[in-house]
CSV table of C-alpha atoms in Angstrom, one decimal:
chain,number,residue,atom,x,y,z
A,154,MET,CA,0.0,0.0,0.0
A,155,ALA,CA,1.1,3.6,-0.7
A,156,ARG,CA,-0.5,7.0,-0.1
A,157,LEU,CA,0.6,10.3,-1.6
A,158,LEU,CA,0.9,12.8,1.3
A,159,ALA,CA,2.4,15.9,-0.3
A,160,LEU,CA,3.6,17.5,-3.5
A,161,THR,CA,6.1,20.4,-4.0
A,162,LEU,CA,6.1,21.8,-7.6
A,163,HIS,CA,8.6,24.1,-9.3
A,164,ASN,CA,8.3,25.3,-12.9
A,165,ILE,CA,5.4,23.0,-13.7
A,166,ARG,CA,3.4,24.8,-16.4
A,167,ASN,CA,2.1,28.0,-14.8
A,168,ILE,CA,3.3,27.0,-11.3
A,169,GLY,CA,6.5,28.8,-10.3
A,170,ASN,CA,6.4,27.3,-6.8
A,171,GLY,CA,3.6,25.5,-5.1
A,172,GLU,CA,3.1,23.0,-2.2
A,173,ILE,CA,0.0,20.9,-1.5
A,174,THR,CA,-0.6,18.6,1.5
A,175,PHE,CA,-3.1,15.7,1.1
A,176,GLU,CA,-4.6,15.2,4.5
A,177,THR,CA,-5.8,11.9,5.9
A,178,LEU,CA,-9.4,11.9,7.1
A,179,PRO,CA,-10.9,10.1,10.0
A,180,SER,CA,-12.1,7.3,7.6
A,181,ALA,CA,-8.4,6.8,6.7
A,182,GLY,CA,-9.2,8.0,3.2
A,183,SER,CA,-8.1,11.3,1.6
A,184,VAL,CA,-10.3,13.6,-0.5
A,185,THR,CA,-8.8,16.8,-1.9
A,186,GLY,CA,-10.7,19.4,-4.0
A,187,ILE,CA,-8.6,22.1,-5.7
A,188,TYR,CA,-10.5,25.3,-6.4
A,189,GLY,CA,-9.5,28.5,-8.0
A,190,ALA,CA,-9.8,30.9,-10.9
A,191,ASN,CA,-9.3,29.9,-14.5
A,192,GLY,CA,-5.6,29.7,-15.3
A,193,SER,CA,-4.5,29.5,-11.6
A,194,GLY,CA,-2.8,26.1,-11.8
A,195,LYS,CA,-5.4,23.6,-10.7
A,196,THR,CA,-5.0,21.3,-13.6
A,197,SER,CA,-1.2,21.7,-13.5
A,198,VAL,CA,-1.3,19.7,-10.2
A,199,LEU,CA,-2.9,16.8,-11.9
A,200,ASP,CA,-0.5,17.1,-14.8
A,201,ALA,CA,2.4,16.8,-12.3
A,202,ILE,CA,0.9,13.6,-10.9
A,203,ARG,CA,0.4,12.4,-14.5
A,204,LEU,CA,4.1,12.9,-15.0
A,205,LEU,CA,5.0,11.3,-11.7
A,206,ARG,CA,3.2,8.1,-12.4
A,207,PRO,CA,5.5,6.8,-15.3
A,208,THR,CA,8.5,8.2,-13.5
A,209,ILE,CA,8.2,6.1,-10.4
A,210,SER,CA,6.8,3.2,-12.5
A,211,GLY,CA,10.2,3.0,-14.2
A,212,GLU,CA,8.4,3.6,-17.5
A,213,PRO,CA,9.4,6.0,-20.3
A,214,LEU,CA,8.2,9.6,-20.0
A,215,PRO,CA,5.5,10.5,-22.5
A,216,GLU,CA,6.7,12.3,-25.5
A,217,GLU,CA,4.4,15.3,-24.8
A,218,ALA,CA,5.8,15.6,-21.3
A,219,THR,CA,8.1,18.4,-22.4
A,220,GLU,CA,5.0,20.7,-22.5
A,221,LEU,CA,4.8,20.5,-18.7
A,222,VAL,CA,8.0,22.6,-18.1
A,223,SER,CA,7.2,26.3,-17.7
A,224,ILE,CA,7.6,28.4,-20.7
A,225,GLY,CA,11.0,30.1,-20.7
A,226,GLU,CA,12.5,27.5,-18.3
A,227,SER,CA,14.7,24.5,-19.1
A,228,GLU,CA,14.1,22.5,-15.9
A,229,ALA,CA,11.2,21.6,-13.7
A,230,GLU,CA,11.4,20.0,-10.2
A,231,LEU,CA,8.9,17.8,-8.5
A,232,SER,CA,9.1,16.4,-5.0
A,233,ALA,CA,6.6,13.9,-3.6
A,234,LEU,CA,6.2,12.5,-0.1
A,235,PHE,CA,4.6,9.0,0.3
A,236,ARG,CA,3.7,6.7,3.1
A,237,VAL,CA,4.4,3.1,2.1
A,238,ARG,CA,3.4,0.0,3.9
A,239,VAL,CA,5.8,-3.0,3.7
A,240,ASP,CA,6.0,-6.3,5.6
A,241,ASP,CA,7.8,-4.8,8.6
A,242,GLY,CA,5.6,-1.7,9.0
A,243,GLU,CA,5.1,1.7,7.5
A,244,ARG,CA,7.9,3.8,6.0
A,245,TYR,CA,8.0,7.3,4.6
A,246,LEU,CA,9.7,8.0,1.2
A,247,LYS,CA,10.5,11.3,-0.3
A,248,TYR,CA,11.3,11.3,-4.0
A,249,THR,CA,12.7,14.4,-5.7
A,250,VAL,CA,13.2,14.6,-9.4
A,251,VAL,CA,14.5,17.3,-11.7
A,252,TYR,CA,13.3,17.1,-15.3
A,253,ARG,CA,15.4,18.9,-18.0
A,254,ARG,CA,14.2,19.8,-21.5
A,255,ILE,CA,17.0,19.0,-24.0
A,256,ASP,CA,16.3,19.5,-27.8
A,257,ASN,CA,12.6,19.5,-27.0
A,258,VAL,CA,12.8,16.2,-25.3
A,259,LEU,CA,12.2,15.8,-21.5
A,260,ARG,CA,14.8,13.8,-19.6
A,261,ILE,CA,15.5,13.1,-16.0
A,262,ALA,CA,18.5,15.2,-14.9
A,263,GLN,CA,18.6,14.3,-11.2
A,264,GLU,CA,16.6,12.2,-8.8
A,265,SER,CA,17.0,11.3,-5.1
A,266,VAL,CA,15.2,9.1,-2.6
A,267,CYS,CA,15.0,9.6,1.2
A,268,VAL,CA,13.6,6.7,3.3
A,269,SER,CA,12.8,6.7,7.0
A,270,ASP,CA,10.4,5.2,9.5
A,271,SER,CA,9.4,8.7,10.5
A,272,GLU,CA,8.4,11.7,8.3
A,273,ARG,CA,10.4,14.0,10.6
A,274,ARG,CA,13.6,11.9,10.2
A,275,LEU,CA,13.8,11.7,6.4
A,276,GLY,CA,17.0,13.7,6.5
A,277,ARG,CA,19.6,13.3,3.7
A,278,PRO,CA,18.9,11.2,0.6
A,279,PHE,CA,19.6,7.4,0.8
A,280,VAL,CA,20.6,7.6,-2.8
A,281,ARG,CA,20.9,10.4,-5.4
A,282,TYR,CA,21.5,9.9,-9.1
A,283,THR,CA,22.7,12.6,-11.5
A,284,ALA,CA,22.7,12.1,-15.2
A,285,ASP,CA,26.3,12.2,-16.4
A,286,GLU,CA,27.2,13.2,-20.0
A,287,ARG,CA,30.3,11.0,-19.7
A,288,ASN,CA,28.1,7.9,-19.1
A,289,ARG,CA,29.5,7.3,-15.6
A,290,LEU,CA,27.4,5.7,-12.9
A,291,ASP,CA,27.0,8.8,-10.7
A,292,LEU,CA,25.5,7.9,-7.4
A,293,SER,CA,25.8,9.6,-4.1
A,294,PRO,CA,26.7,9.6,-1.2
A,295,ILE,CA,29.9,8.9,-3.3
A,296,THR,CA,32.0,7.1,-0.7
A,297,ARG,CA,29.1,4.7,0.2
A,298,TRP,CA,28.0,3.9,-3.3
A,299,GLN,CA,31.5,3.5,-4.8
A,300,SER,CA,32.1,0.7,-2.3
A,301,ILE,CA,28.8,-0.9,-3.1
A,302,VAL,CA,29.3,-0.6,-6.9
A,303,ALA,CA,32.7,-2.1,-6.5
A,304,ALA,CA,31.1,-5.2,-4.9
A,305,VAL,CA,28.7,-5.8,-7.8
A,306,ASP,CA,29.7,-8.8,-9.9
A,307,ASP,CA,28.0,-7.5,-13.0
A,308,LYS,CA,28.9,-3.8,-13.1
A,309,VAL,CA,28.4,-3.8,-16.9
A,310,ALA,CA,24.8,-4.7,-16.6
A,311,VAL,CA,24.2,-1.9,-14.1
A,312,ALA,CA,26.0,0.7,-16.3
A,313,LEU,CA,24.0,-0.5,-19.4
A,314,GLY,CA,20.8,-0.2,-17.4
A,315,GLU,CA,21.7,3.4,-16.6
A,316,GLN,CA,22.4,4.2,-20.2
A,317,ARG,CA,19.2,2.5,-21.3
A,318,ALA,CA,17.2,4.4,-18.7
A,319,SER,CA,18.6,7.7,-20.0
A,320,LEU,CA,18.0,6.9,-23.7
A,321,GLU,CA,14.4,5.7,-23.0
A,322,ARG,CA,13.7,8.8,-20.8
A,323,ARG,CA,13.1,6.6,-17.7
A,324,SER,CA,14.0,7.0,-14.1
A,325,PHE,CA,17.2,5.1,-13.2
A,326,LEU,CA,16.5,4.8,-9.5
A,327,PHE,CA,13.1,3.2,-10.2
A,328,SER,CA,14.3,1.1,-13.1
A,329,ASP,CA,14.2,-2.7,-12.7
A,330,THR,CA,18.0,-2.8,-13.1
A,331,PHE,CA,18.7,-0.6,-10.1
A,332,LEU,CA,16.0,-2.1,-7.9
A,333,ASP,CA,17.3,-5.6,-8.6
A,334,TYR,CA,20.8,-4.3,-7.8
A,335,LEU,CA,19.5,-2.8,-4.6
A,336,ARG,CA,17.7,-6.1,-3.7
A,337,THR,CA,21.0,-7.9,-4.1
A,338,ALA,CA,22.7,-5.5,-1.7
A,339,ALA,CA,19.8,-5.7,0.8
A,340,GLU,CA,20.0,-9.6,0.8
A,341,GLY,CA,23.7,-9.6,1.2
A,342,GLY,CA,24.3,-11.2,-2.2
A,343,MET,CA,27.4,-9.1,-3.0
A,344,LYS,CA,31.0,-9.4,-2.2
A,345,PRO,CA,31.8,-8.5,1.5
A,346,LEU,CA,31.4,-4.8,2.2
A,347,ALA,CA,33.4,-2.6,4.5
A,348,LYS,CA,31.9,-2.5,8.0
A,349,ASP,CA,31.1,1.2,7.8
A,350,VAL,CA,29.1,0.6,4.6
A,351,GLN,CA,27.3,-2.3,6.2
A,352,ARG,CA,26.4,-0.1,9.2
A,353,TRP,CA,25.2,2.6,6.8
A,354,LEU,CA,23.0,0.1,4.8
A,355,ALA,CA,21.6,-1.2,8.1
A,356,HIS,CA,20.0,2.2,8.6
A,357,TYR,CA,17.8,1.5,5.5
A,358,PRO,CA,16.7,-2.1,6.0
A,359,SER,CA,13.5,-1.6,4.0
A,360,ALA,CA,14.8,0.7,1.2
A,361,PHE,CA,14.5,-1.9,-1.5
A,362,ALA,CA,11.1,-3.1,-0.3
A,363,VAL,CA,9.7,0.4,0.0
A,364,MET,CA,10.9,1.5,-3.5
A,365,LYS,CA,9.7,-1.7,-5.1
A,366,GLU,CA,6.3,-1.4,-3.4
A,367,LEU,CA,6.0,2.2,-4.6
A,368,GLN,CA,7.0,1.2,-8.2
A,369,SER,CA,4.3,-1.6,-8.2
A,370,TRP,CA,1.7,0.8,-6.7
A,371,ALA,CA,2.3,3.4,-9.4
A,372,ARG,CA,1.9,0.8,-12.1
A,373,THR,CA,-1.3,-0.7,-10.7
A,374,ARG,CA,-3.0,1.7,-8.4
A,375,MET,CA,-2.8,5.2,-9.9
A,376,PHE,CA,-5.7,6.1,-12.1
A,377,LEU,CA,-5.7,9.5,-13.8
A,378,LEU,CA,-8.7,10.9,-15.6
A,379,SER,CA,-8.2,14.1,-17.6
A,380,THR,CA,-10.2,16.1,-20.0
A,381,GLN,CA,-7.2,16.5,-22.3
A,382,HIS,CA,-6.3,14.3,-25.2
A,383,ASN,CA,-3.4,12.7,-23.5
A,384,SER,CA,-5.5,11.2,-20.6
A,385,ILE,CA,-5.2,7.6,-19.6
A,386,VAL,CA,-9.0,7.2,-19.9
A,387,SER,CA,-11.4,9.1,-22.0
A,388,TYR,CA,-14.9,9.7,-20.7
A,389,ASN,CA,-16.6,8.0,-23.6
A,390,LEU,CA,-14.9,4.7,-22.5
A,391,LEU,CA,-15.9,2.4,-19.7
A,392,PRO,CA,-12.9,0.9,-17.8
A,393,ILE,CA,-13.2,-2.5,-16.2
A,394,SER,CA,-10.4,-3.9,-14.0
A,395,VAL,CA,-10.0,-7.7,-14.3
A,396,PRO,CA,-8.1,-9.5,-11.5
A,397,SER,CA,-5.0,-11.2,-12.7
A,398,GLU,CA,-2.6,-13.7,-11.3
A,399,THR,CA,0.3,-11.5,-12.4
A,400,GLU,CA,1.4,-8.2,-10.7
A,401,ARG,CA,-0.5,-6.0,-13.0
A,402,PRO,CA,-4.4,-6.3,-13.2
A,403,ARG,CA,-5.8,-6.5,-16.7
A,404,GLU,CA,-7.6,-3.3,-17.7
A,405,LEU,CA,-10.4,-3.8,-20.2
A,406,VAL,CA,-11.8,-0.6,-21.8
A,407,PHE,CA,-15.2,-0.7,-23.5
A,408,SER,CA,-16.7,1.8,-25.9
A,409,MET,CA,-19.9,3.5,-24.7
A,410,GLY,CA,-20.5,4.9,-28.2
A,411,ASP,CA,-19.8,2.0,-30.5
A,412,VAL,CA,-20.2,-1.8,-30.9
A,413,ASN,CA,-17.7,-3.8,-28.9
A,414,ASN,CA,-16.3,-7.1,-30.1
A,415,LEU,CA,-15.7,-9.2,-27.0
A,416,ASN,CA,-14.8,-12.8,-26.4
A,417,ASP,CA,-16.8,-14.9,-23.9
A,418,SER,CA,-14.5,-14.2,-21.0
A,419,GLU,CA,-14.5,-10.4,-21.6
A,420,LEU,CA,-18.3,-10.5,-21.9
A,421,ALA,CA,-18.6,-12.3,-18.6
A,422,GLU,CA,-16.4,-9.7,-16.9
A,423,LEU,CA,-18.4,-6.8,-18.4
A,424,ASN,CA,-21.7,-8.3,-17.1
A,425,ARG,CA,-20.1,-8.9,-13.6
A,426,SER,CA,-18.9,-5.2,-13.5
A,427,LEU,CA,-22.3,-3.8,-14.7
A,428,GLY,CA,-23.9,-5.8,-11.8
A,429,ASP,CA,-21.6,-3.9,-9.4
A,430,PHE,CA,-22.4,-0.6,-11.2
A,431,ASN,CA,-26.1,-1.1,-10.9
A,432,GLN,CA,-25.8,-1.2,-7.1
A,433,ILE,CA,-25.1,2.6,-7.2
A,434,MET,CA,-26.3,3.8,-10.6
A,435,PRO,CA,-30.0,4.3,-9.7
A,436,TYR,CA,-29.0,6.7,-7.0
A,437,LEU,CA,-26.8,8.7,-9.3
A,438,VAL,CA,-29.3,8.9,-12.2
A,439,HIS,CA,-32.8,8.3,-11.1
A,440,ASP,CA,-33.9,4.7,-11.6
A,441,MET,CA,-31.3,4.1,-14.3
A,442,THR,CA,-29.4,0.8,-14.7
A,443,LEU,CA,-27.0,-0.5,-17.3
A,444,LYS,CA,-27.0,-3.7,-19.3
A,445,VAL,CA,-25.4,-5.4,-22.3
A,446,ARG,CA,-27.3,-6.1,-25.5
A,447,ASN,CA,-25.7,-9.0,-27.5
A,448,MET,CA,-26.2,-8.3,-31.2
A,449,GLY,CA,-24.8,-11.7,-32.2
A,450,THR,CA,-21.4,-13.0,-33.2
A,451,THR,CA,-18.8,-12.0,-35.8
A,452,ILE,CA,-15.6,-13.4,-37.2
A,453,LEU,CA,-12.5,-11.3,-36.4
A,454,PRO,CA,-9.6,-10.9,-38.8
A,455,ASP,CA,-7.6,-13.5,-36.9
A,456,GLY,CA,-10.3,-16.1,-37.4
A,457,SER,CA,-11.6,-16.0,-33.8
A,458,THR,CA,-15.3,-15.5,-32.9
A,459,ALA,CA,-16.4,-12.5,-30.9
A,460,ASN,CA,-19.7,-11.3,-29.5
A,461,GLU,CA,-21.0,-8.0,-30.8
A,462,VAL,CA,-22.3,-6.1,-27.9
A,463,VAL,CA,-23.7,-2.6,-27.2
A,464,LEU,CA,-24.0,-0.9,-23.8
A,465,MET,CA,-27.5,0.1,-23.0
A,466,SER,CA,-29.2,2.3,-20.4
A,467,VAL,CA,-32.5,1.1,-18.9
A,468,ARG,CA,-35.1,3.4,-17.4
A,469,ASP,CA,-38.7,2.4,-16.7
A,470,GLY,CA,-38.2,-0.7,-18.8
A,471,VAL,CA,-37.1,1.3,-21.8
A,472,GLU,CA,-33.6,0.4,-23.2
A,473,VAL,CA,-31.6,3.1,-25.0
A,474,PRO,CA,-28.1,2.8,-26.4
A,475,LEU,CA,-25.8,4.5,-23.9
A,476,MET,CA,-24.3,6.6,-26.7
A,477,HIS,CA,-27.6,8.4,-26.9
A,478,GLU,CA,-27.6,9.5,-23.3
A,479,SER,CA,-26.6,13.0,-22.3
A,480,GLU,CA,-22.9,13.9,-21.9
A,481,GLY,CA,-23.4,14.2,-18.2
A,482,VAL,CA,-24.8,10.7,-17.9
A,483,THR,CA,-22.0,9.1,-20.0
A,484,ARG,CA,-19.4,11.1,-18.0
A,485,ILE,CA,-20.8,9.7,-14.8
A,486,VAL,CA,-20.7,6.2,-16.2
A,487,GLY,CA,-17.1,6.7,-17.4
A,488,MET,CA,-16.0,7.9,-14.0
A,489,LEU,CA,-17.9,5.3,-12.0
A,490,ALA,CA,-15.4,2.5,-11.9
A,491,TYR,CA,-12.8,4.8,-10.5
A,492,LEU,CA,-15.1,6.5,-8.0
A,493,ILE,CA,-16.0,3.0,-6.7
A,494,ARG,CA,-12.3,2.2,-6.3
A,495,ALA,CA,-11.5,5.5,-4.6
A,496,TYR,CA,-14.4,4.9,-2.1
A,497,ASN,CA,-13.5,1.3,-1.3
A,498,ASP,CA,-9.9,0.6,-1.9
A,499,PRO,CA,-7.3,2.2,0.5
A,500,ASP,CA,-4.5,1.4,-1.9
A,501,VAL,CA,-5.9,3.5,-4.8
A,502,LEU,CA,-5.2,7.0,-6.0
A,503,VAL,CA,-7.7,8.5,-8.4
A,504,THR,CA,-7.4,12.0,-9.9
A,505,ILE,CA,-10.2,13.6,-11.9
A,506,ASP,CA,-9.9,16.9,-13.7
A,507,GLU,CA,-13.2,18.9,-13.8
A,508,LEU,CA,-15.1,16.4,-11.7
A,509,ASP,CA,-18.2,18.7,-11.8
A,510,GLY,CA,-18.5,18.8,-15.6
A,511,GLY,CA,-22.0,17.8,-16.6
A,512,VAL,CA,-22.9,16.6,-13.1
A,513,PHE,CA,-26.0,17.9,-11.3
A,514,GLU,CA,-24.9,20.3,-8.6
A,515,TYR,CA,-26.9,18.8,-5.8
A,516,LEU,CA,-25.8,15.2,-6.6
A,517,LEU,CA,-22.1,16.4,-6.8
A,518,GLY,CA,-22.3,17.9,-3.3
A,519,GLU,CA,-24.0,14.9,-1.7
A,520,MET,CA,-21.6,12.4,-3.4
A,521,LEU,CA,-18.5,14.3,-2.1
A,522,HIS,CA,-20.1,14.7,1.3
A,523,GLU,CA,-20.3,10.9,1.5
A,524,PHE,CA,-16.7,10.6,0.2
A,525,SER,CA,-15.4,13.0,2.8
A,526,ARG,CA,-17.0,10.9,5.6
A,527,ASN,CA,-16.4,7.3,4.5
A,528,ALA,CA,-14.0,7.0,1.5
A,529,GLN,CA,-11.1,4.5,2.1
A,530,GLY,CA,-8.9,5.5,-0.9
A,531,GLN,CA,-7.5,8.7,-2.2
A,532,LEU,CA,-9.4,11.1,-4.5
A,533,ILE,CA,-7.9,14.3,-5.9
A,534,PHE,CA,-10.1,16.5,-8.1
A,535,THR,CA,-10.5,19.9,-9.6
A,536,ALA,CA,-13.8,21.7,-10.0
A,537,HIS,CA,-15.5,25.0,-10.5
A,538,ASN,CA,-18.8,24.2,-8.9
A,539,LEU,CA,-18.7,25.4,-5.3
A,540,ARG,CA,-21.5,23.2,-3.9
A,541,PRO,CA,-19.0,20.6,-2.6
A,542,MET,CA,-17.4,23.2,-0.4
A,543,GLU,CA,-20.7,23.4,1.6
A,544,ARG,CA,-21.1,19.6,1.8
A,545,MET,CA,-17.7,18.1,2.4
A,546,ASP,CA,-16.8,17.4,6.0
A,547,PHE,CA,-13.5,18.7,7.4
A,548,PRO,CA,-13.0,21.6,4.9
A,549,GLN,CA,-9.6,22.4,6.3
A,550,LYS,CA,-8.5,18.9,5.2
A,551,THR,CA,-10.4,18.6,1.9
A,552,ILE,CA,-10.2,22.0,0.2
A,553,VAL,CA,-7.1,23.6,-1.4
A,554,LEU,CA,-7.3,27.0,-3.0
A,555,SER,CA,-5.1,28.2,-5.9
A,556,THR,CA,-4.0,31.8,-6.0
A,557,LEU,CA,-2.9,34.3,-8.6
A,558,ASP,CA,0.7,34.3,-7.4
A,559,PRO,CA,2.7,31.8,-9.4
A,560,ASN,CA,5.4,31.6,-6.7
A,561,HIS,CA,2.8,30.8,-4.0
A,562,ARG,CA,0.2,28.9,-6.0
A,563,PHE,CA,-1.7,27.0,-3.3
A,564,ILE,CA,-3.0,27.7,0.2
A,565,PRO,CA,-5.1,25.4,2.4
A,566,TYR,CA,-8.6,26.5,3.2
A,567,MET,CA,-8.8,28.3,6.5
A,568,THR,CA,-12.0,29.2,8.5
A,569,VAL,CA,-12.3,32.9,8.7
A,570,GLY,CA,-15.1,35.5,8.8
A,571,ARG,CA,-18.5,35.6,10.4
A,572,THR,CA,-20.0,32.6,8.6
A,573,ASN,CA,-18.9,28.9,8.9
A,574,ASN,CA,-20.1,28.1,5.4
A,575,PRO,CA,-16.9,27.5,3.3
A,576,ARG,CA,-18.6,28.4,0.1
A,577,ARG,CA,-19.8,31.8,1.4
A,578,GLN,CA,-16.4,32.5,2.9
A,579,TYR,CA,-14.7,31.7,-0.4
A,580,ILE,CA,-16.9,34.0,-2.4
A,581,GLN,CA,-16.4,36.8,0.2
A,582,ALA,CA,-12.6,36.2,-0.2
A,583,LEU,CA,-12.9,36.4,-3.9
A,584,GLN,CA,-14.8,39.7,-3.7
A,585,SER,CA,-12.2,41.2,-1.4
A,586,GLY,CA,-9.2,39.7,-3.3
A,587,GLY,CA,-8.2,37.5,-0.4
A,588,LYS,CA,-6.4,38.5,2.7
A,589,VAL,CA,-3.7,35.8,2.8
A,590,ALA,CA,-3.1,35.7,-1.0
A,591,ASP,CA,-4.6,37.0,-4.2
A,592,LEU,CA,-7.3,34.6,-5.1
A,593,TYR,CA,-9.1,36.6,-7.9
A,594,LYS,CA,-9.1,40.0,-9.6
A,595,CYS,CA,-12.6,41.0,-9.0
A,596,THR,CA,-14.4,42.8,-11.9
A,597,SER,CA,-17.8,44.5,-11.6
A,598,PRO,CA,-20.6,43.5,-13.9
A,599,GLN,CA,-20.6,47.0,-15.3
A,600,MET,CA,-17.0,46.7,-16.3
A,601,LEU,CA,-17.7,43.4,-18.0
A,602,GLY,CA,-20.5,45.1,-19.9
A,603,VAL,CA,-18.2,47.8,-21.1
A,604,GLY,CA,-15.7,45.2,-22.3
A,605,PHE,CA,-18.4,43.4,-24.3
A,606,THR,CA,-19.6,46.6,-25.8
A,607,LEU,CA,-16.2,47.5,-27.0
A,608,ALA,CA,-15.7,44.0,-28.3
A,609,GLY,CA,-18.9,44.2,-30.3
A,610,GLY,CA,-17.7,47.2,-32.3
A,611,VAL,CA,-18.8,50.8,-31.7
A,612,ASP,CA,-18.2,54.1,-33.5
A,613,GLU,CA,-15.0,56.0,-32.8
A,614,ARG,CA,-16.5,58.7,-30.6
A,615,THR,CA,-18.4,56.3,-28.4
A,616,GLU,CA,-15.2,54.2,-28.0
A,617,GLN,CA,-13.3,57.4,-27.0
A,618,ASP,CA,-16.0,58.2,-24.4
A,619,VAL,CA,-15.9,54.7,-23.0
A,620,GLU,CA,-12.1,54.7,-22.7
A,621,HIS,CA,-12.1,58.1,-21.0
A,622,GLY,CA,-14.7,56.7,-18.5
A,623,LEU,CA,-12.6,53.6,-17.9
A,624,ARG,CA,-9.5,55.7,-17.2
A,625,SER,CA,-11.4,57.8,-14.6
A,626,LEU,CA,-12.5,54.6,-12.8
A,627,GLU,CA,-9.1,53.0,-12.6
A,628,HIS,CA,-8.5,54.1,-9.1
A,629,VAL,CA,-12.0,53.9,-7.7
A,630,PRO,CA,-12.4,51.2,-5.0
A,631,THR,CA,-14.3,48.2,-6.4
A,632,ASN,CA,-16.9,48.4,-3.7
A,633,ASP,CA,-17.9,51.9,-4.9
A,634,LEU,CA,-18.1,51.1,-8.6
A,635,GLU,CA,-21.7,50.0,-8.6
A,636,ARG,CA,-22.8,53.1,-6.7
A,637,MET,CA,-20.9,55.4,-9.1
A,638,LEU,CA,-22.0,53.6,-12.3
């Protein structure tokens, strides 16, 4: 099991510097809603997590990842704190990685790992790797790792693993090559080490197990839903997780807007999952359930036989192809598998960009109210609809606000003012600009009207009169604008 506890971001898209803590709720789950003005860095947090997943999975960085580095910068830095459960208890791991844009390709320039049984005692890195243009294995602390590398029987394999990680834009510290190497050291499968090195390694008895567990968790328990074209899951697809005897569960994705060709095993898994969905679906969309309509069989190009099936919605006994339902309904169905996981599975991390898109406001608030009370897993989302602010329990632990300051992008929600309604407090803070940090540049409706008038095209004299009026209002306090206009 692993849980993301905190993120520190530097030069990620429009975030100069930002820190977010993901609090643990009484239910042992974690629910975090990120709120803020358009362009204030909400989605950039989810983009950073999307970049973190392949990094700690030991997989290649996506080709489009270079877009995540802030414009005008060549490097971006990401630091993540995790709590990881292994056989001998819980450990804390802090992973820091520096990404460098070289010839429009993103590579890992430096990475480090700190491991401890206490968050407060993380201290210096257990291992730090720096990409070396001279193709040397550059690990630090130097004196410790030189001794360990010297004891490795197959140094060539380790060096080649490092070069391959660099060429394939992978993390070296979370590569299978390095983790196998670390496992060998942990199990004493090397040549005898100096006593001081043995004592040093003894301080990190679970380092290999913790890093390996985190790698496995990232591969199998991180689910990232985005509205962008590079998302892992698109909302017109229905994801079904199929248990597997191997480490990685099989993920079957079914189209909600087209005919699916499924073998008998896949059809059985789909029917099983729809049975689970139908336990909650009628409460999300009134009296609606899901079913499969089998249109017959077909022969695939490889000669095998497949079932042609269409996903249907059922209300009051009337069946309608799911593709003909509203965007809001299909979006709920597309998110449902992951929401169920985030609610029930303590090992899961789910991120959803614009969770509120197409979802009925009242339903959204009630659903997140229940998540904040009883969710077991971790859910991180962005939204513009403020209803969940009123309904989520523990607002100090579930709400993060983005600001207009790129070097201080995020602040936790704090109870202030005369009302204990977080939504009202937030709106009041927006109207006043925010006392702790700039949350929004408030504009009066009259000023918006002036802008639309100018944009619609007016004669030259009217435009001059409007511009003169705007200049005279530049220094008038916002609270007095309505009275004056």
